[in-house]
Coordinates of C-alpha atoms in Angstrom, one line a residue:
X1 CA 82.5 85.6 95.7
X2 CA 86.2 85.6 95.4
X3 CA 87.7 83.5 92.5
X4 CA 91.0 82.9 90.9
X5 CA 91.9 82.5 87.3
X6 CA 94.9 80.2 86.6
X7 CA 97.7 81.3 84.2
X8 CA 96.6 81.1 80.6
X9 CA 92.9 81.6 81.5
X10 CA 91.8 85.0 80.2
X11 CA 88.1 84.2 79.8
X12 CA 87.2 86.6 82.7
X13 CA 83.5 86.7 81.7
X14 CA 83.2 83.1 82.9
X15 CA 83.8 81.6 86.3
X16 CA 87.4 81.3 87.5
X17 CA 89.3 78.0 87.9
X18 CA 88.7 78.0 91.7
X19 CA 86.6 79.7 94.3
X20 CA 88.7 80.9 97.2
X21 CA 87.8 81.1 100.9
X22 CA 90.4 83.5 102.3
X23 CA 90.9 84.4 105.9
X24 CA 91.1 88.0 104.8
X25 CA 91.0 89.9 101.5
X26 CA 91.3 93.7 101.6
X27 CA 91.7 96.4 98.9
X28 CA 93.5 99.6 100.0
X29 CA 92.8 102.4 97.6
X30 CA 93.9 106.1 97.7
X31 CA 92.7 108.8 95.4
X32 CA 95.2 109.2 92.5
X33 CA 97.7 106.9 94.4
X34 CA 98.2 103.2 95.0
X35 CA 95.5 100.5 94.8
X36 CA 96.7 97.2 96.4
X37 CA 95.0 94.0 97.4
X38 CA 96.2 91.7 100.1
X39 CA 94.7 88.2 100.4
X40 CA 95.5 85.7 103.1
X41 CA 94.4 82.1 102.5
X42 CA 94.8 79.1 104.8
X43 CA 96.6 76.0 103.6
X44 CA 93.2 74.2 103.3
X45 CA 92.7 70.4 102.9
X46 CA 90.9 71.0 99.6
X47 CA 94.0 72.5 98.1
X48 CA 92.4 75.8 97.0
X49 CA 95.6 77.6 98.1
X50 CA 97.6 75.8 95.4
X51 CA 95.9 78.0 92.8
X52 CA 97.4 81.1 94.3
X53 CA 100.5 81.8 92.2
X54 CA 102.3 84.8 90.8
X55 CA 100.6 86.3 87.7
X56 CA 97.3 84.6 88.3
X57 CA 94.2 86.9 88.4
X58 CA 91.9 87.3 91.4
X59 CA 88.3 88.4 90.9
X60 CA 86.7 90.0 93.9
X61 CA 83.9 92.5 94.8
X62 CA 85.0 96.0 95.5
X63 CA 83.5 99.5 95.6
X64 CA 83.9 99.5 91.8
X65 CA 81.8 96.4 91.2
X66 CA 81.2 92.8 92.0
X67 CA 83.8 91.4 89.5
X68 CA 87.0 93.4 89.7
X69 CA 90.2 91.8 88.5
X70 CA 93.6 92.0 90.2
X71 CA 96.9 90.5 89.0
X72 CA 99.0 88.7 91.7
X73 CA 102.4 90.4 92.0
X74 CA 103.9 88.6 95.0
X75 CA 103.2 85.4 96.9
X76 CA 104.5 84.4 100.3
X77 CA 103.9 81.0 101.9
X78 CA 104.2 80.1 105.6
X79 CA 103.5 76.8 107.4
X80 CA 99.8 77.7 107.7
X81 CA 98.8 80.2 105.0
X82 CA 99.5 81.8 101.7
X83 CA 99.7 85.6 101.4
X84 CA 99.2 87.2 98.0
X85 CA 99.7 90.9 97.0
X86 CA 97.8 92.0 93.8
X87 CA 97.3 95.1 91.8
X88 CA 94.4 96.2 89.5
X89 CA 94.7 94.4 86.2
X90 CA 94.8 97.7 84.3
X91 CA 98.3 98.2 85.8
X92 CA 99.5 95.3 83.6
X93 CA 99.9 98.2 81.1
X94 CA 103.1 99.2 82.9
X95 CA 104.7 96.2 81.2
X96 CA 102.7 95.2 78.2
X97 CA 101.5 98.5 76.7
X98 CA 104.3 100.7 75.2
X99 CA 103.8 104.0 73.4
X100 CA 106.5 104.3 70.8
X101 CA 105.3 107.7 69.4
X102 CA 101.8 108.9 70.3
X103 CA 101.1 112.7 70.0
X104 CA 97.6 113.8 71.0
X105 CA 97.5 117.4 69.7
X106 CA 94.9 119.9 70.8
X107 CA 92.7 117.0 72.0
X108 CA 90.3 116.8 75.0
X109 CA 90.6 114.1 77.6
X110 CA 88.6 111.4 75.9
X111 CA 90.3 111.9 72.5
X112 CA 93.8 111.8 74.1
X113 CA 93.0 108.5 76.0
X114 CA 91.6 107.0 72.8
X115 CA 94.8 107.8 70.9
X116 CA 97.0 106.5 73.8
X117 CA 95.2 103.1 73.9
X118 CA 94.3 102.6 70.3
X119 CA 94.7 99.0 69.2
X120 CA 95.2 97.7 72.7
X121 CA 93.1 95.7 75.1
X122 CA 92.9 98.8 77.4
X123 CA 90.4 101.6 77.2
X124 CA 89.8 104.9 78.9
X125 CA 86.9 107.2 79.8
X126 CA 87.1 110.9 80.6
X127 CA 84.8 113.9 80.9
X128 CA 87.7 116.4 80.6
X129 CA 86.8 119.0 78.0
X130 CA 90.0 121.0 78.3
X131 CA 92.2 120.6 75.2
X132 CA 96.0 120.0 75.5
X133 CA 98.9 118.6 73.6
X134 CA 101.5 116.0 74.7
X135 CA 104.1 113.9 72.9
X136 CA 104.6 110.4 74.4
X137 CA 107.7 108.7 73.0
X138 CA 109.0 105.3 74.2
X139 CA 106.9 105.4 77.4
X140 CA 104.8 102.7 79.0
X141 CA 101.1 103.5 79.3
X142 CA 101.0 103.9 83.1
X143 CA 104.0 106.2 83.1
X144 CA 102.4 108.3 80.4
X145 CA 99.1 108.5 82.3
X146 CA 100.4 109.3 85.8
X147 CA 104.1 108.9 86.1
X148 CA 106.8 111.1 87.5
X149 CA 108.4 112.1 84.1
X150 CA 106.7 114.8 82.1
X151 CA 104.7 114.9 80.0
X152 CA 101.9 112.9 81.6
X153 CA 98.1 112.8 80.9
X154 CA 97.3 114.1 84.4
X155 CA 100.0 116.7 84.2
X156 CA 98.6 118.1 80.9
X157 CA 94.9 117.4 81.2
X158 CA 94.5 117.0 85.0
X159 CA 91.9 114.6 86.4
X160 CA 91.4 111.9 89.0
X161 CA 91.8 108.2 88.4
X162 CA 89.6 105.1 89.0
X163 CA 90.4 101.6 87.8
X164 CA 87.6 99.4 86.4
X165 CA 89.3 96.2 85.1
X166 CA 90.9 97.0 81.7
X167 CA 89.3 100.5 81.7
X168 CA 90.8 103.6 83.4
X169 CA 88.4 106.4 84.3
X170 CA 90.1 109.8 84.4
X171 CA 87.5 112.5 85.1
X172 CA 87.8 116.1 86.1
X173 CA 86.5 115.1 89.5
X174 CA 85.6 111.5 90.4
X175 CA 82.8 110.8 92.9
X176 CA 79.9 113.1 93.8
X177 CA 78.1 114.9 96.5
X178 CA 75.0 112.9 97.3
X179 CA 74.0 114.6 100.5
X180 CA 75.7 112.2 102.8
X181 CA 76.2 113.8 106.3
X182 CA 77.9 112.5 109.5
X183 CA 78.2 114.2 112.9
X184 CA 81.4 113.6 114.9
X185 CA 82.9 114.9 118.1
X186 CA 85.3 114.1 121.0
X187 CA 85.7 110.7 122.5
X188 CA 84.0 108.7 119.7
X189 CA 85.3 105.2 119.4
X190 CA 86.3 104.1 116.0
X191 CA 86.9 107.7 114.8
X192 CA 90.1 109.7 114.8
X193 CA 90.1 113.3 113.5
X194 CA 92.6 116.0 113.1
X195 CA 91.7 119.7 112.9
X196 CA 94.3 122.1 111.6
X197 CA 93.5 125.7 112.5
X198 CA 96.6 127.2 111.0
X199 CA 94.9 128.5 107.9
X200 CA 91.6 129.6 109.4
X201 CA 90.6 133.3 108.8
X202 CA 87.5 134.6 110.4
X203 CA 88.1 138.4 110.0
X204 CA 89.4 139.8 106.8
X205 CA 91.0 143.2 106.6
X206 CA 90.8 143.7 102.8
X207 CA 93.2 145.9 100.9
X208 CA 92.6 146.8 97.2
X209 CA 95.2 147.7 94.6
X210 CA 97.5 150.5 95.5
X211 CA 96.8 150.2 99.2
X212 CA 93.1 151.4 99.2
X213 CA 91.1 150.1 102.2
X214 CA 87.5 150.2 103.3
X215 CA 86.3 153.3 105.0
X216 CA 84.7 153.6 108.5
X217 CA 85.6 152.6 112.0
X218 CA 85.4 148.8 111.2
X219 CA 87.2 148.4 107.9
X220 CA 87.0 144.6 107.9
X221 CA 84.5 141.8 107.2
X222 CA 83.7 139.1 109.7
X223 CA 82.7 135.5 109.0
X224 CA 79.5 134.0 110.4
X225 CA 81.7 131.6 112.2
X226 CA 83.8 134.2 114.0
X227 CA 82.4 133.4 117.5
X228 CA 82.6 129.6 117.2
X229 CA 86.3 129.5 118.0
X230 CA 88.2 130.5 121.1
X231 CA 89.8 133.5 119.4
X232 CA 89.5 135.6 116.3
X233 CA 91.7 134.7 113.3
X234 CA 92.5 138.1 111.7
X235 CA 94.4 138.5 108.4
X236 CA 95.0 141.3 105.9
X237 CA 94.2 140.0 102.4
X238 CA 95.2 141.9 99.3
X239 CA 92.7 142.0 96.4
X240 CA 94.9 143.2 93.6
X241 CA 92.0 142.7 91.2
X242 CA 90.1 145.5 92.8
X243 CA 91.0 149.0 91.7
X244 CA 89.9 152.6 92.0
X245 CA 89.1 154.2 88.7
X246 CA 92.1 156.5 88.8
X247 CA 94.4 153.4 89.0
X248 CA 92.7 151.5 86.2
X249 CA 94.1 150.8 82.8
X250 CA 92.0 150.9 79.7
X251 CA 91.8 147.1 79.2
X252 CA 91.4 146.2 82.9
X253 CA 87.7 145.5 83.0
X254 CA 88.0 143.3 79.9
X255 CA 90.6 141.3 81.9
X256 CA 88.3 140.8 84.9
X257 CA 89.6 143.7 87.0
X258 CA 86.9 145.1 89.3
X259 CA 86.9 148.9 88.9
X260 CA 85.3 151.2 91.5
X261 CA 84.2 154.8 90.8
X262 CA 83.7 155.8 94.5
X263 CA 84.8 154.8 98.0
X264 CA 81.3 153.5 98.6
X265 CA 81.7 151.3 95.6
X266 CA 85.1 150.1 96.8
X267 CA 83.6 149.2 100.2
X268 CA 80.8 147.2 98.5
X269 CA 83.2 145.3 96.2
X270 CA 85.6 144.4 98.9
X271 CA 82.8 143.1 101.2
X272 CA 81.6 141.0 98.3
X273 CA 85.1 139.6 97.7
X274 CA 85.5 138.7 101.4
X275 CA 82.1 137.0 101.6
X276 CA 83.1 134.9 98.5
X277 CA 86.2 133.7 100.4
X278 CA 84.1 132.8 103.4
X279 CA 81.7 130.9 101.2
X280 CA 84.7 128.9 99.9
X281 CA 85.5 127.9 103.4
X282 CA 88.5 130.1 104.4
X283 CA 86.9 130.3 107.9
X284 CA 86.9 126.6 108.4
X285 CA 89.8 124.3 109.6
X286 CA 91.4 121.7 107.5
X287 CA 89.9 118.4 108.6
X288 CA 91.1 114.8 108.3
X289 CA 88.9 112.0 109.7
X290 CA 89.8 108.3 109.8
X291 CA 86.7 106.1 110.4
X292 CA 86.9 102.4 111.3
X293 CA 83.5 101.1 110.2
X294 CA 84.1 97.7 111.8
X295 CA 84.8 99.2 115.2
X296 CA 81.8 101.4 114.9
X297 CA 79.4 98.6 114.0
X298 CA 77.0 97.9 116.9
X299 CA 78.0 101.1 118.8
X300 CA 75.4 103.7 119.5
X301 CA 77.0 106.4 117.3
X302 CA 77.0 103.9 114.3
X303 CA 73.4 105.0 113.7
X304 CA 74.8 108.2 112.3
X305 CA 77.5 106.6 110.2
X306 CA 75.9 103.6 108.5
X307 CA 75.2 105.8 105.4
X308 CA 78.9 105.8 104.8
X309 CA 78.7 102.2 103.6
X310 CA 77.3 103.7 100.4
X311 CA 80.1 106.1 99.5
X312 CA 83.0 105.5 97.1
X313 CA 86.4 106.9 96.4
X314 CA 86.2 110.7 95.7
X315 CA 82.7 111.1 97.1
X316 CA 82.0 114.2 99.2
X317 CA 80.7 113.9 102.8
X318 CA 79.2 116.7 104.9
X319 CA 81.0 116.5 108.2
X320 CA 79.4 118.3 111.2
X321 CA 81.6 118.9 114.2
X322 CA 79.2 118.8 117.2
X323 CA 81.2 120.9 119.7
X324 CA 82.2 123.6 117.2
X325 CA 78.9 123.6 115.3
X326 CA 80.6 123.8 112.0
X327 CA 80.2 121.8 108.8
X328 CA 82.9 121.1 106.4
X329 CA 82.8 119.2 103.1
X330 CA 85.3 116.4 103.0
X331 CA 86.1 114.0 100.3
X332 CA 86.7 110.2 100.6
X333 CA 90.5 110.1 99.8
X334 CA 91.2 106.6 100.9
X335 CA 89.2 103.4 101.4
X336 CA 90.0 99.9 102.8
X337 CA 87.4 97.5 101.3
X338 CA 86.8 94.2 102.9
X339 CA 86.3 91.9 99.8
X340 CA 85.2 89.0 101.9
X341 CA 82.3 90.9 103.5
X342 CA 81.9 93.2 100.4
X343 CA 81.8 96.3 102.5
X344 CA 83.9 99.3 103.6
X345 CA 86.2 98.4 106.5
X346 CA 87.6 101.9 107.0
X347 CA 87.9 105.2 105.2
X348 CA 89.6 108.5 105.4
X349 CA 87.8 111.8 104.8
X350 CA 89.5 115.2 104.1
X351 CA 93.1 115.5 103.2
X352 CA 96.3 113.9 104.5
X353 CA 98.1 116.8 106.0
X354 CA 101.7 115.6 105.7
X355 CA 101.8 114.1 102.2
X356 CA 103.4 117.3 100.8
X357 CA 106.5 116.7 103.0
X358 CA 107.3 113.1 101.9
X359 CA 110.2 114.3 99.7
X360 CA 112.6 117.3 99.5
X361 CA 111.1 118.0 96.1
X362 CA 107.6 118.3 97.5
X363 CA 108.9 120.4 100.4
X364 CA 110.4 122.8 97.9
X365 CA 107.2 122.9 96.0
X366 CA 105.2 123.7 99.2
X367 CA 107.6 126.4 100.3
X368 CA 107.4 128.0 96.8
X369 CA 103.6 127.9 97.0
X370 CA 103.6 129.5 100.4
X371 CA 106.1 132.2 99.4
X372 CA 103.9 132.9 96.4
X373 CA 100.8 133.6 98.6
X374 CA 102.3 135.4 101.6
X375 CA 103.5 139.0 101.0
X376 CA 106.6 140.5 102.7
X377 CA 104.4 142.1 105.3
X378 CA 102.7 138.8 106.3
X379 CA 99.5 139.5 104.5
X380 CA 97.7 137.0 102.3
X381 CA 97.1 137.5 98.6
X382 CA 93.6 136.7 97.6
X383 CA 94.4 134.9 94.4

């Protein structure tokens, strides 16, 4: 049920002032980015549409629960309908929760949130155990949590954000891996996918500190997936944390450096390091999948996708590419929720490949990151 609370009515535990019957009501949510609701309501004879005004609160079912609150920010009226744009009610804190001087010092995530929201109607939950320090002076709460000016909570403590009415959840990692698996391939209606092979490595030529390499006629390590692609993806990777004994310093082993006494030991260590990289997915493409659940409904392939109706923002899905016979783990990074039907309308799995290039600042950040991992000879540094 979708309801609206008139201005002045803050008793959200009770029914709203009017039940709405919108033509459409959708929540678009991106992980650690914008959550926005858009509601379109006809100019009905009963006059329900008259309750839809700026600053009123809409209650609707979403993936976060059956009674989620959204503050109307904009209203547009045409000859036939009213269109309202609303944001999670927690984002009211951008205007009405101001931190004059709050200084969480050597606190974990929960302790910091408690200090930042002490004495307000807002609250926070966090499982972040890392301790950090930040001084928030003359900042609104939303800016202090996840704004562009440092310091911010997410900048110091990290974390991913979910909104649950007047509570913000900032955990180390939201969502979970509940064993959900889908299989996709070419020419599937309702599914668009992008595979980026630019960072795939299926054969590693490892190089230890000071240029030491594996011995033998095949001084490299192959991925189990090496024959699943049309060509081999070969890269030299430097493992500066692997040293021969003669190059090691006295405190190296205490600092996590892997010290090898013999060439055989070096071979074994480098093989292990390469296999760890393959286990982390360095031999898999970057995958982004957009799935239109409405378009899939009723189609034959929907039988393999209906389980996606149970996932939420941040959840992990095992995605199996039929033609390549590879499986990647992709997270739900964006959802469009149909509040009228109380179900997922569409979702995006993986990562949005072009977000980094939205601004010159982000471009500079990406180029710096790339230059920090590619050596002058074109090899990749394992760290």
